[in-house]
């Protein structure tokens, strides 16, 4: 069987893809003799989810509970919702909003699966917004011996930090428990052409002026092309954010992150307020977001290194720019998860490359030489040329994670691709 990831830049090695409809069927797969890996929405651009054995998707799994299940012990709402791990964020967010609840943040795409995004520390943007994994307060996973285990932050504080961003190395996650908030409204305004020197000097004021802020560039441009401000709107629809004088002009028509592309697939802009789940992501669930084949990379580094990072990228912009569709700059708040790259206030430089694999692989070492000395870490699900052992050494608690993986998967049947290289003896 041949199947590929979402962008078609990777052909998986698995001999079979199964979609169990019951926990019993999942246990049969997990207790077999072959290697097993969970597969989500296939939005990873590297082989972090790959295996030579069996791929398992849990989106059709029915464990006898609603796919989106508010947890109400003794009839009292906890603000926590238990969801099928294979659902996409867009599907879950619509269900939550309909019940008056919301999530604190979303990634740029609503098309990604809950478990896959959580396992790889995928994130949105916002000075006070943590990664998507940080809203997880519990999860259920089935280990290779067929045991279904529930782990929560309150009941398992010694290991929970290692169980969320887990790269699928501990078991197949069947349900995820997410902390929710009351639903809220967001408006989206886009500024154009912010000078680079002002963007760096006013960075704190710019990113602090709205709930979620993202900037788009190709690095070889004379200024930052667009800055997207997603502001809490309130009942009155809100106002444009109070930004520094360096933000001089506002877009008068909707824009797309990729220059010249029709913005029809993007969430509504021009300050029109709407539900959080229709604004925090850049793209609408009902549209295919890609402008075509692409390759993605991302590097996350300490926010205090922002000025040096911009300077380093601008220095290689003539090399990087011609291969880029776009690059996005985002901010992320810290958390305490073992394999999260966000152990202090952080910035992410995200790269959406043209689908020219050999040329991209040739230029990535230049990007990594610019950013890795500043404390950057590659995103777990994106393309990089950083050696797996070197990547593991960037995480102080990786040895603890290895021990946890050895305990839950002693035969190493959940190890393949990048995970196999990370945990190799």
mmCIF file of C-alpha atoms in Angstrom:
data_model
loop_
_atom_site.group_PDB
_atom_site.id
_atom_site.type_symbol
_atom_site.label_atom_id
_atom_site.label_comp_id
_atom_site.label_asym_id
_atom_site.label_seq_id
_atom_site.Cartn_x
_atom_site.Cartn_y
_atom_site.Cartn_z
ATOM 1 C CA UNK A 1 0.000 0.000 0.000
ATOM 2 C CA UNK A 2 1.322 3.453 -0.903
ATOM 3 C CA UNK A 3 0.093 6.549 0.877
ATOM 4 C CA UNK A 4 1.547 10.001 1.305
ATOM 5 C CA UNK A 5 1.427 12.940 3.648
ATOM 6 C CA UNK A 6 -0.800 15.954 3.074
ATOM 7 C CA UNK A 7 1.745 17.860 0.956
ATOM 8 C CA UNK A 8 2.848 14.773 -0.981
ATOM 9 C CA UNK A 9 6.509 15.452 -0.240
ATOM 10 C CA UNK A 10 6.746 12.180 1.734
ATOM 11 C CA UNK A 11 5.690 8.641 0.860
ATOM 12 C CA UNK A 12 5.132 6.585 3.998
ATOM 13 C CA UNK A 13 6.807 3.211 4.494
ATOM 14 C CA UNK A 14 3.825 1.497 6.162
ATOM 15 C CA UNK A 15 2.577 -1.702 4.528
ATOM 16 C CA UNK A 16 -0.994 -1.143 5.763
ATOM 17 C CA UNK A 17 -3.319 1.578 7.035
ATOM 18 C CA UNK A 18 -6.126 0.530 9.400
ATOM 19 C CA UNK A 19 -8.999 2.531 10.882
ATOM 20 C CA UNK A 20 -10.346 0.547 13.837
ATOM 21 C CA UNK A 21 -13.934 1.241 14.802
ATOM 22 C CA UNK A 22 -13.687 -0.165 18.345
ATOM 23 C CA UNK A 23 -11.184 -0.376 21.177
ATOM 24 C CA UNK A 24 -11.140 -4.142 20.684
ATOM 25 C CA UNK A 25 -10.030 -3.750 17.077
ATOM 26 C CA UNK A 26 -7.362 -1.265 18.114
ATOM 27 C CA UNK A 27 -6.075 -3.707 20.737
ATOM 28 C CA UNK A 28 -5.789 -6.431 18.090
ATOM 29 C CA UNK A 29 -3.530 -4.207 16.024
ATOM 30 C CA UNK A 30 -1.428 -3.072 18.955
ATOM 31 C CA UNK A 31 -0.857 -6.554 20.363
ATOM 32 C CA UNK A 32 0.306 -7.962 17.058
ATOM 33 C CA UNK A 33 3.898 -8.558 16.050
ATOM 34 C CA UNK A 34 4.492 -5.596 13.745
ATOM 35 C CA UNK A 35 5.622 -2.031 14.418
ATOM 36 C CA UNK A 36 2.700 0.392 14.793
ATOM 37 C CA UNK A 37 2.404 4.164 14.518
ATOM 38 C CA UNK A 38 -0.577 6.454 14.911
ATOM 39 C CA UNK A 39 -1.334 8.639 11.898
ATOM 40 C CA UNK A 40 -3.333 11.838 12.153
ATOM 41 C CA UNK A 41 -4.251 14.292 9.414
ATOM 42 C CA UNK A 42 -0.877 13.682 7.690
ATOM 43 C CA UNK A 43 0.139 17.300 8.072
ATOM 44 C CA UNK A 44 3.679 16.495 9.205
ATOM 45 C CA UNK A 45 6.267 17.204 6.550
ATOM 46 C CA UNK A 46 8.896 14.789 7.846
ATOM 47 C CA UNK A 47 8.785 11.122 8.859
ATOM 48 C CA UNK A 48 7.904 11.692 12.533
ATOM 49 C CA UNK A 49 4.761 9.514 12.048
ATOM 50 C CA UNK A 50 6.311 6.895 9.773
ATOM 51 C CA UNK A 51 6.623 3.135 10.316
ATOM 52 C CA UNK A 52 7.522 0.060 8.288
ATOM 53 C CA UNK A 53 4.595 -1.738 9.886
ATOM 54 C CA UNK A 54 0.978 -0.662 10.385
ATOM 55 C CA UNK A 55 -0.426 2.855 10.429
ATOM 56 C CA UNK A 56 -3.462 3.400 12.673
ATOM 57 C CA UNK A 57 -5.988 6.220 12.370
ATOM 58 C CA UNK A 58 -8.503 6.591 15.203
ATOM 59 C CA UNK A 59 -10.911 9.050 13.567
ATOM 60 C CA UNK A 60 -13.532 6.281 13.108
ATOM 61 C CA UNK A 61 -13.060 4.851 16.606
ATOM 62 C CA UNK A 62 -16.244 4.493 18.678
ATOM 63 C CA UNK A 63 -15.601 3.859 22.365
ATOM 64 C CA UNK A 64 -19.256 4.243 23.310
ATOM 65 C CA UNK A 65 -19.005 7.929 24.203
ATOM 66 C CA UNK A 66 -19.867 11.055 22.212
ATOM 67 C CA UNK A 67 -17.017 12.171 19.973
ATOM 68 C CA UNK A 68 -17.113 15.520 21.784
ATOM 69 C CA UNK A 69 -18.074 14.869 25.387
ATOM 70 C CA UNK A 70 -18.236 17.619 28.052
ATOM 71 C CA UNK A 71 -17.062 16.111 31.323
ATOM 72 C CA UNK A 72 -19.681 16.730 33.993
ATOM 73 C CA UNK A 73 -19.026 14.558 37.041
ATOM 74 C CA UNK A 74 -21.918 14.758 39.482
ATOM 75 C CA UNK A 75 -23.703 16.979 36.970
ATOM 76 C CA UNK A 76 -21.290 19.887 37.459
ATOM 77 C CA UNK A 77 -19.480 21.399 34.476
ATOM 78 C CA UNK A 78 -15.682 21.258 34.742
ATOM 79 C CA UNK A 79 -14.925 23.253 31.613
ATOM 80 C CA UNK A 80 -13.117 20.172 30.282
ATOM 81 C CA UNK A 81 -14.188 18.366 27.125
ATOM 82 C CA UNK A 82 -13.107 14.856 26.121
ATOM 83 C CA UNK A 83 -12.764 14.431 22.353
ATOM 84 C CA UNK A 84 -11.967 11.650 19.926
ATOM 85 C CA UNK A 85 -8.237 12.095 19.310
ATOM 86 C CA UNK A 86 -8.616 11.719 15.546
ATOM 87 C CA UNK A 87 -10.999 14.650 15.113
ATOM 88 C CA UNK A 88 -9.781 17.822 13.444
ATOM 89 C CA UNK A 89 -9.620 21.086 15.371
ATOM 90 C CA UNK A 90 -12.126 22.702 13.027
ATOM 91 C CA UNK A 91 -14.683 19.983 13.745
ATOM 92 C CA UNK A 92 -14.186 20.172 17.508
ATOM 93 C CA UNK A 93 -14.194 23.976 17.592
ATOM 94 C CA UNK A 94 -17.539 24.217 15.819
ATOM 95 C CA UNK A 95 -19.080 21.792 18.281
ATOM 96 C CA UNK A 96 -17.644 23.674 21.244
ATOM 97 C CA UNK A 97 -18.787 27.072 20.024
ATOM 98 C CA UNK A 98 -22.304 25.741 19.570
ATOM 99 C CA UNK A 99 -22.350 24.855 23.282
ATOM 100 C CA UNK A 100 -20.966 28.225 24.396
ATOM 101 C CA UNK A 101 -17.403 27.035 24.958
ATOM 102 C CA UNK A 102 -14.110 27.669 23.197
ATOM 103 C CA UNK A 103 -10.402 26.895 23.128
ATOM 104 C CA UNK A 104 -7.812 29.464 24.045
ATOM 105 C CA UNK A 105 -5.973 29.204 20.757
ATOM 106 C CA UNK A 106 -5.847 27.514 17.360
ATOM 107 C CA UNK A 107 -3.121 26.851 14.817
ATOM 108 C CA UNK A 108 -3.168 28.506 11.398
ATOM 109 C CA UNK A 109 -4.960 25.464 9.951
ATOM 110 C CA UNK A 110 -8.187 24.036 11.434
ATOM 111 C CA UNK A 111 -7.662 20.894 9.330
ATOM 112 C CA UNK A 112 -5.121 19.224 11.645
ATOM 113 C CA UNK A 113 -6.011 16.403 14.038
ATOM 114 C CA UNK A 114 -6.154 16.987 17.775
ATOM 115 C CA UNK A 115 -3.761 14.200 18.760
ATOM 116 C CA UNK A 116 -1.266 14.884 15.984
ATOM 117 C CA UNK A 117 -1.051 18.597 16.731
ATOM 118 C CA UNK A 118 -0.698 17.985 20.457
ATOM 119 C CA UNK A 119 1.961 15.290 20.036
ATOM 120 C CA UNK A 120 4.207 17.595 17.987
ATOM 121 C CA UNK A 121 3.795 20.834 20.022
ATOM 122 C CA UNK A 122 1.975 22.590 17.200
ATOM 123 C CA UNK A 123 0.963 26.147 18.067
ATOM 124 C CA UNK A 124 -0.783 29.318 17.049
ATOM 125 C CA UNK A 125 0.418 32.782 17.999
ATOM 126 C CA UNK A 126 0.019 35.256 20.841
ATOM 127 C CA UNK A 127 2.253 36.611 23.585
ATOM 128 C CA UNK A 128 0.098 34.974 26.274
ATOM 129 C CA UNK A 129 -0.958 31.940 24.224
ATOM 130 C CA UNK A 130 0.774 28.623 24.800
ATOM 131 C CA UNK A 131 0.989 25.750 22.338
ATOM 132 C CA UNK A 132 -2.126 23.677 21.630
ATOM 133 C CA UNK A 133 -0.712 20.926 23.846
ATOM 134 C CA UNK A 134 -0.957 23.200 26.877
ATOM 135 C CA UNK A 135 -4.766 23.012 26.918
ATOM 136 C CA UNK A 136 -4.529 19.242 27.445
ATOM 137 C CA UNK A 137 -5.368 18.202 31.009
ATOM 138 C CA UNK A 138 -5.844 14.493 30.341
ATOM 139 C CA UNK A 139 -5.577 11.849 27.682
ATOM 140 C CA UNK A 140 -6.350 8.201 27.099
ATOM 141 C CA UNK A 141 -3.908 6.022 25.224
ATOM 142 C CA UNK A 142 -3.557 2.353 24.434
ATOM 143 C CA UNK A 143 -0.105 0.885 24.920
ATOM 144 C CA UNK A 144 1.369 -1.934 22.776
ATOM 145 C CA UNK A 145 0.165 -4.552 25.279
ATOM 146 C CA UNK A 146 -3.451 -3.508 24.617
ATOM 147 C CA UNK A 147 -3.894 -1.690 27.936
ATOM 148 C CA UNK A 148 -6.019 1.464 27.848
ATOM 149 C CA UNK A 149 -4.622 4.039 30.251
ATOM 150 C CA UNK A 150 -5.971 7.426 31.329
ATOM 151 C CA UNK A 151 -3.397 9.973 32.397
ATOM 152 C CA UNK A 152 -4.253 13.393 33.836
ATOM 153 C CA UNK A 153 -2.277 16.404 34.959
ATOM 154 C CA UNK A 154 -3.803 16.263 38.450
ATOM 155 C CA UNK A 155 -3.435 12.527 39.049
ATOM 156 C CA UNK A 156 -0.072 11.902 37.346
ATOM 157 C CA UNK A 157 1.979 15.075 37.860
ATOM 158 C CA UNK A 158 5.279 13.158 37.831
ATOM 159 C CA UNK A 159 4.921 11.940 34.227
ATOM 160 C CA UNK A 160 2.161 14.019 32.655
ATOM 161 C CA UNK A 161 4.619 16.552 31.256
ATOM 162 C CA UNK A 162 6.149 13.773 29.192
ATOM 163 C CA UNK A 163 2.874 12.262 27.967
ATOM 164 C CA UNK A 164 1.407 15.168 25.992
ATOM 165 C CA UNK A 165 4.083 16.165 23.476
ATOM 166 C CA UNK A 166 4.969 12.490 23.058
ATOM 167 C CA UNK A 167 5.594 12.120 19.299
ATOM 168 C CA UNK A 168 3.364 9.031 19.426
ATOM 169 C CA UNK A 169 6.074 7.077 21.229
ATOM 170 C CA UNK A 170 4.014 6.044 24.280
ATOM 171 C CA UNK A 171 0.882 4.538 22.749
ATOM 172 C CA UNK A 172 -1.980 5.299 20.398
ATOM 173 C CA UNK A 173 -3.948 8.202 21.876
ATOM 174 C CA UNK A 174 -7.695 7.566 21.656
ATOM 175 C CA UNK A 175 -9.118 10.553 23.535
ATOM 176 C CA UNK A 176 -7.819 13.964 24.568
ATOM 177 C CA UNK A 177 -9.224 16.072 27.416
ATOM 178 C CA UNK A 178 -9.049 19.798 26.690
ATOM 179 C CA UNK A 179 -9.587 22.719 29.025
ATOM 180 C CA UNK A 180 -12.127 25.103 27.520
ATOM 181 C CA UNK A 181 -13.148 28.712 28.143
ATOM 182 C CA UNK A 182 -16.386 30.596 27.530
ATOM 183 C CA UNK A 183 -16.814 31.318 23.834
ATOM 184 C CA UNK A 184 -15.592 34.702 22.632
ATOM 185 C CA UNK A 185 -15.470 36.934 19.563
ATOM 186 C CA UNK A 186 -12.407 37.977 17.571
ATOM 187 C CA UNK A 187 -11.812 40.543 14.830
ATOM 188 C CA UNK A 188 -8.981 40.421 12.325
ATOM 189 C CA UNK A 189 -7.167 43.472 10.939
ATOM 190 C CA UNK A 190 -4.162 43.371 8.637
ATOM 191 C CA UNK A 191 -1.410 45.992 8.480
ATOM 192 C CA UNK A 192 0.873 46.321 5.466
ATOM 193 C CA UNK A 193 4.521 47.215 4.928
ATOM 194 C CA UNK A 194 6.064 47.619 8.372
ATOM 195 C CA UNK A 195 9.744 48.660 8.108
ATOM 196 C CA UNK A 196 12.161 45.999 9.373
ATOM 197 C CA UNK A 197 13.992 48.226 11.833
ATOM 198 C CA UNK A 198 10.709 49.401 13.345
ATOM 199 C CA UNK A 199 9.321 45.858 13.420
ATOM 200 C CA UNK A 200 12.267 44.760 15.566
ATOM 201 C CA UNK A 201 12.419 47.841 17.798
ATOM 202 C CA UNK A 202 8.635 47.892 18.306
ATOM 203 C CA UNK A 203 8.234 44.105 18.403
ATOM 204 C CA UNK A 204 6.889 43.938 21.967
ATOM 205 C CA UNK A 205 4.378 46.714 21.322
ATOM 206 C CA UNK A 206 3.273 45.194 18.011
ATOM 207 C CA UNK A 207 2.779 41.634 19.261
ATOM 208 C CA UNK A 208 1.312 42.841 22.548
ATOM 209 C CA UNK A 209 -1.372 44.949 20.887
ATOM 210 C CA UNK A 210 -3.703 42.038 20.035
ATOM 211 C CA UNK A 211 -4.674 38.597 21.284
ATOM 212 C CA UNK A 212 -2.821 36.872 18.443
ATOM 213 C CA UNK A 213 -0.363 38.462 16.004
ATOM 214 C CA UNK A 214 1.390 36.951 12.972
ATOM 215 C CA UNK A 215 3.764 38.619 10.524
ATOM 216 C CA UNK A 216 4.441 37.487 6.943
ATOM 217 C CA UNK A 217 7.555 38.074 4.881
ATOM 218 C CA UNK A 218 9.872 36.511 2.330
ATOM 219 C CA UNK A 219 12.922 37.944 4.148
ATOM 220 C CA UNK A 220 14.276 39.525 0.965
ATOM 221 C CA UNK A 221 11.527 42.166 0.938
ATOM 222 C CA UNK A 222 12.327 45.753 2.032
ATOM 223 C CA UNK A 223 9.735 45.561 4.816
ATOM 224 C CA UNK A 224 7.455 43.122 6.618
ATOM 225 C CA UNK A 225 4.739 42.514 4.040
ATOM 226 C CA UNK A 226 1.747 41.976 6.333
ATOM 227 C CA UNK A 227 1.032 41.798 10.060
ATOM 228 C CA UNK A 228 -2.213 40.042 11.001
ATOM 229 C CA UNK A 229 -3.806 41.249 14.254
ATOM 230 C CA UNK A 230 -6.483 39.049 15.837
ATOM 231 C CA UNK A 231 -8.111 41.053 18.646
ATOM 232 C CA UNK A 232 -10.751 40.169 21.214
ATOM 233 C CA UNK A 233 -13.843 41.900 19.907
ATOM 234 C CA UNK A 234 -16.381 41.949 22.710
ATOM 235 C CA UNK A 235 -20.080 42.576 22.207
ATOM 236 C CA UNK A 236 -19.505 45.863 20.333
ATOM 237 C CA UNK A 237 -17.244 44.359 17.665
ATOM 238 C CA UNK A 238 -14.097 45.931 19.050
ATOM 239 C CA UNK A 239 -11.649 48.322 17.434
ATOM 240 C CA UNK A 240 -8.441 48.156 15.503
ATOM 241 C CA UNK A 241 -5.547 47.441 17.841
ATOM 242 C CA UNK A 242 -3.640 50.357 19.340
ATOM 243 C CA UNK A 243 -0.374 49.882 17.470
ATOM 244 C CA UNK A 244 2.902 51.842 17.307
ATOM 245 C CA UNK A 245 3.318 54.588 14.729
ATOM 246 C CA UNK A 246 5.559 52.255 12.710
ATOM 247 C CA UNK A 247 2.394 50.407 11.655
ATOM 248 C CA UNK A 248 1.368 52.997 9.111
ATOM 249 C CA UNK A 249 -1.182 51.467 6.759
ATOM 250 C CA UNK A 250 -4.041 48.999 6.937
ATOM 251 C CA UNK A 251 -5.058 46.620 4.178
ATOM 252 C CA UNK A 252 -8.222 47.802 2.459
ATOM 253 C CA UNK A 253 -9.046 44.380 1.022
ATOM 254 C CA UNK A 254 -8.579 40.795 2.269
ATOM 255 C CA UNK A 255 -5.126 39.285 1.773
ATOM 256 C CA UNK A 256 -3.639 35.791 1.650
ATOM 257 C CA UNK A 257 -0.406 34.783 3.421
ATOM 258 C CA UNK A 258 1.030 33.986 -0.023
ATOM 259 C CA UNK A 259 1.475 37.054 -2.230
ATOM 260 C CA UNK A 260 -0.947 37.228 -5.139
ATOM 261 C CA UNK A 261 -3.112 34.293 -4.049
ATOM 262 C CA UNK A 262 -6.903 34.647 -3.852
ATOM 263 C CA UNK A 263 -7.826 35.114 -0.162
ATOM 264 C CA UNK A 264 -11.171 33.288 -0.489
ATOM 265 C CA UNK A 265 -9.824 30.414 1.629
ATOM 266 C CA UNK A 266 -8.783 32.774 4.449
ATOM 267 C CA UNK A 267 -10.811 33.629 7.530
ATOM 268 C CA UNK A 268 -12.637 36.953 7.378
ATOM 269 C CA UNK A 269 -10.594 40.131 7.783
ATOM 270 C CA UNK A 270 -11.240 43.906 7.584
ATOM 271 C CA UNK A 271 -12.227 44.094 11.239
ATOM 272 C CA UNK A 272 -15.433 42.074 10.922
ATOM 273 C CA UNK A 273 -15.943 40.389 14.282
ATOM 274 C CA UNK A 274 -16.906 36.738 14.478
ATOM 275 C CA UNK A 275 -16.596 33.608 16.626
ATOM 276 C CA UNK A 276 -13.111 32.669 17.814
ATOM 277 C CA UNK A 277 -13.111 29.497 15.720
ATOM 278 C CA UNK A 278 -13.748 31.506 12.533
ATOM 279 C CA UNK A 279 -10.922 33.990 13.140
ATOM 280 C CA UNK A 280 -7.980 32.484 15.088
ATOM 281 C CA UNK A 281 -7.000 30.157 12.262
ATOM 282 C CA UNK A 282 -5.802 31.785 9.046
ATOM 283 C CA UNK A 283 -7.830 29.431 6.850
ATOM 284 C CA UNK A 284 -11.435 28.259 6.700
ATOM 285 C CA UNK A 285 -12.209 24.605 7.402
ATOM 286 C CA UNK A 286 -14.290 24.193 4.254
ATOM 287 C CA UNK A 287 -11.416 25.201 1.952
ATOM 288 C CA UNK A 288 -8.247 23.362 1.018
ATOM 289 C CA UNK A 289 -5.684 25.826 2.361
ATOM 290 C CA UNK A 290 -2.649 25.011 0.226
ATOM 291 C CA UNK A 291 -1.809 26.967 -2.890
ATOM 292 C CA UNK A 292 -0.126 23.833 -4.223
ATOM 293 C CA UNK A 293 2.652 21.442 -3.314
ATOM 294 C CA UNK A 294 4.874 22.778 -0.558
ATOM 295 C CA UNK A 295 7.452 21.912 2.059
ATOM 296 C CA UNK A 296 7.401 23.405 5.546
ATOM 297 C CA UNK A 297 10.080 24.049 8.148
ATOM 298 C CA UNK A 298 9.941 25.905 11.441
ATOM 299 C CA UNK A 299 12.452 26.896 14.090
ATOM 300 C CA UNK A 300 11.474 28.009 17.586
ATOM 301 C CA UNK A 301 13.879 30.139 19.642
ATOM 302 C CA UNK A 302 13.935 32.372 22.741
ATOM 303 C CA UNK A 303 12.059 35.625 22.227
ATOM 304 C CA UNK A 304 14.986 37.560 23.715
ATOM 305 C CA UNK A 305 16.964 36.592 20.598
ATOM 306 C CA UNK A 306 14.479 38.145 18.165
ATOM 307 C CA UNK A 307 16.730 40.983 16.993
ATOM 308 C CA UNK A 308 19.694 38.695 16.324
ATOM 309 C CA UNK A 309 17.456 36.166 14.572
ATOM 310 C CA UNK A 310 15.983 38.754 12.206
ATOM 311 C CA UNK A 311 19.451 40.086 11.444
ATOM 312 C CA UNK A 312 20.732 36.574 10.717
ATOM 313 C CA UNK A 313 17.824 35.770 8.399
ATOM 314 C CA UNK A 314 18.084 39.078 6.566
ATOM 315 C CA UNK A 315 21.757 38.321 5.966
ATOM 316 C CA UNK A 316 20.858 35.172 4.005
ATOM 317 C CA UNK A 317 17.659 36.527 2.458
ATOM 318 C CA UNK A 318 19.059 36.408 -1.086
ATOM 319 C CA UNK A 319 19.507 32.649 -0.667
ATOM 320 C CA UNK A 320 16.253 31.958 1.160
ATOM 321 C CA UNK A 321 13.794 34.309 -0.537
ATOM 322 C CA UNK A 322 13.693 32.751 -4.019
ATOM 323 C CA UNK A 323 12.658 29.363 -2.571
ATOM 324 C CA UNK A 324 9.922 30.699 -0.297
ATOM 325 C CA UNK A 325 6.201 30.914 -0.803
ATOM 326 C CA UNK A 326 6.050 32.823 2.478
ATOM 327 C CA UNK A 327 7.486 32.899 5.983
ATOM 328 C CA UNK A 328 5.517 33.588 9.161
ATOM 329 C CA UNK A 329 6.706 35.037 12.462
ATOM 330 C CA UNK A 330 4.728 34.036 15.568
ATOM 331 C CA UNK A 331 5.068 34.353 19.349
ATOM 332 C CA UNK A 332 4.388 31.584 21.873
ATOM 333 C CA UNK A 333 4.118 31.589 25.678
ATOM 334 C CA UNK A 334 6.119 29.058 27.746
ATOM 335 C CA UNK A 335 4.866 25.763 29.201
ATOM 336 C CA UNK A 336 6.234 22.877 31.288
ATOM 337 C CA UNK A 337 5.932 19.965 28.830
ATOM 338 C CA UNK A 338 9.125 17.896 28.492
ATOM 339 C CA UNK A 339 9.428 17.894 24.701
ATOM 340 C CA UNK A 340 7.900 21.308 24.127
ATOM 341 C CA UNK A 341 10.337 23.794 22.587
ATOM 342 C CA UNK A 342 8.679 26.587 24.573
ATOM 343 C CA UNK A 343 10.401 26.588 27.953
ATOM 344 C CA UNK A 344 10.580 30.388 27.884
ATOM 345 C CA UNK A 345 8.778 33.107 25.887
ATOM 346 C CA UNK A 346 9.486 32.127 22.300
ATOM 347 C CA UNK A 347 9.282 33.173 18.674
ATOM 348 C CA UNK A 348 8.770 30.869 15.726
ATOM 349 C CA UNK A 349 10.084 31.461 12.228
ATOM 350 C CA UNK A 350 7.929 29.326 9.953
ATOM 351 C CA UNK A 351 8.919 28.680 6.338
ATOM 352 C CA UNK A 352 6.562 27.539 3.577
ATOM 353 C CA UNK A 353 8.884 26.510 0.770
ATOM 354 C CA UNK A 354 8.266 25.837 -2.891
ATOM 355 C CA UNK A 355 8.103 22.123 -3.618
ATOM 356 C CA UNK A 356 11.737 21.819 -4.671
ATOM 357 C CA UNK A 357 13.018 19.226 -2.179
ATOM 358 C CA UNK A 358 16.665 19.130 -3.244
ATOM 359 C CA UNK A 359 16.987 22.914 -3.263
ATOM 360 C CA UNK A 360 15.218 23.274 0.086
ATOM 361 C CA UNK A 361 17.437 20.652 1.707
ATOM 362 C CA UNK A 362 20.446 22.503 0.334
ATOM 363 C CA UNK A 363 19.418 25.845 1.860
ATOM 364 C CA UNK A 364 18.211 24.561 5.263
ATOM 365 C CA UNK A 365 21.764 24.278 6.647
ATOM 366 C CA UNK A 366 22.148 28.027 5.995
ATOM 367 C CA UNK A 367 18.957 28.704 7.975
ATOM 368 C CA UNK A 368 20.103 26.397 10.753
ATOM 369 C CA UNK A 369 23.557 27.983 10.949
ATOM 370 C CA UNK A 370 21.776 31.322 11.360
ATOM 371 C CA UNK A 371 19.260 30.239 14.007
ATOM 372 C CA UNK A 372 20.585 27.226 15.943
ATOM 373 C CA UNK A 373 23.334 29.223 17.739
ATOM 374 C CA UNK A 374 20.525 31.431 19.074
ATOM 375 C CA UNK A 375 18.910 28.455 20.826
ATOM 376 C CA UNK A 376 16.521 27.442 18.050
ATOM 377 C CA UNK A 377 14.811 24.063 17.982
ATOM 378 C CA UNK A 378 13.221 22.542 14.864
ATOM 379 C CA UNK A 379 9.484 21.867 14.952
ATOM 380 C CA UNK A 380 8.934 18.136 15.495
ATOM 381 C CA UNK A 381 6.739 17.777 12.414
ATOM 382 C CA UNK A 382 8.609 19.925 9.904
ATOM 383 C CA UNK A 383 11.607 19.382 7.641
ATOM 384 C CA UNK A 384 15.080 20.098 8.987
ATOM 385 C CA UNK A 385 18.587 18.734 8.538
ATOM 386 C CA UNK A 386 19.392 18.684 12.263
ATOM 387 C CA UNK A 387 20.564 15.225 13.329
ATOM 388 C CA UNK A 388 18.066 13.415 15.563
ATOM 389 C CA UNK A 389 20.597 12.919 18.366
ATOM 390 C CA UNK A 390 21.498 16.599 18.285
ATOM 391 C CA UNK A 391 17.798 17.461 18.355
ATOM 392 C CA UNK A 392 17.248 15.263 21.417
ATOM 393 C CA UNK A 393 20.077 17.021 23.248
ATOM 394 C CA UNK A 394 18.191 20.323 22.971
ATOM 395 C CA UNK A 395 15.664 19.074 25.563
ATOM 396 C CA UNK A 396 16.870 18.845 29.186
ATOM 397 C CA UNK A 397 14.285 16.173 30.036
ATOM 398 C CA UNK A 398 14.782 13.963 27.005
ATOM 399 C CA UNK A 399 16.430 11.257 29.133
ATOM 400 C CA UNK A 400 13.306 11.187 31.312
ATOM 401 C CA UNK A 401 11.173 10.889 28.183
ATOM 402 C CA UNK A 402 13.297 7.990 26.953
ATOM 403 C CA UNK A 403 12.756 6.152 30.254
ATOM 404 C CA UNK A 404 8.999 6.745 29.987
ATOM 405 C CA UNK A 405 8.957 5.431 26.415
ATOM 406 C CA UNK A 406 10.977 2.369 27.432
ATOM 407 C CA UNK A 407 8.501 1.658 30.221
ATOM 408 C CA UNK A 408 5.329 1.936 28.128
ATOM 409 C CA UNK A 409 6.786 0.420 24.939
ATOM 410 C CA UNK A 410 9.603 -1.901 26.084
ATOM 411 C CA UNK A 411 9.877 -3.666 22.716
ATOM 412 C CA UNK A 412 10.082 -0.391 20.776
ATOM 413 C CA UNK A 413 7.208 -1.260 18.450
ATOM 414 C CA UNK A 414 6.031 2.370 18.375
ATOM 415 C CA UNK A 415 9.353 3.594 17.036
ATOM 416 C CA UNK A 416 9.809 4.456 13.397
ATOM 417 C CA UNK A 417 11.105 7.312 11.298
ATOM 418 C CA UNK A 418 12.304 10.299 13.320
ATOM 419 C CA UNK A 419 11.081 8.744 16.583
ATOM 420 C CA UNK A 420 13.176 5.643 15.941
ATOM 421 C CA UNK A 421 16.254 7.778 15.365
ATOM 422 C CA UNK A 422 15.611 9.898 18.447
ATOM 423 C CA UNK A 423 15.259 6.849 20.700
ATOM 424 C CA UNK A 424 17.938 4.684 19.067
ATOM 425 C CA UNK A 425 20.446 3.117 21.447
#
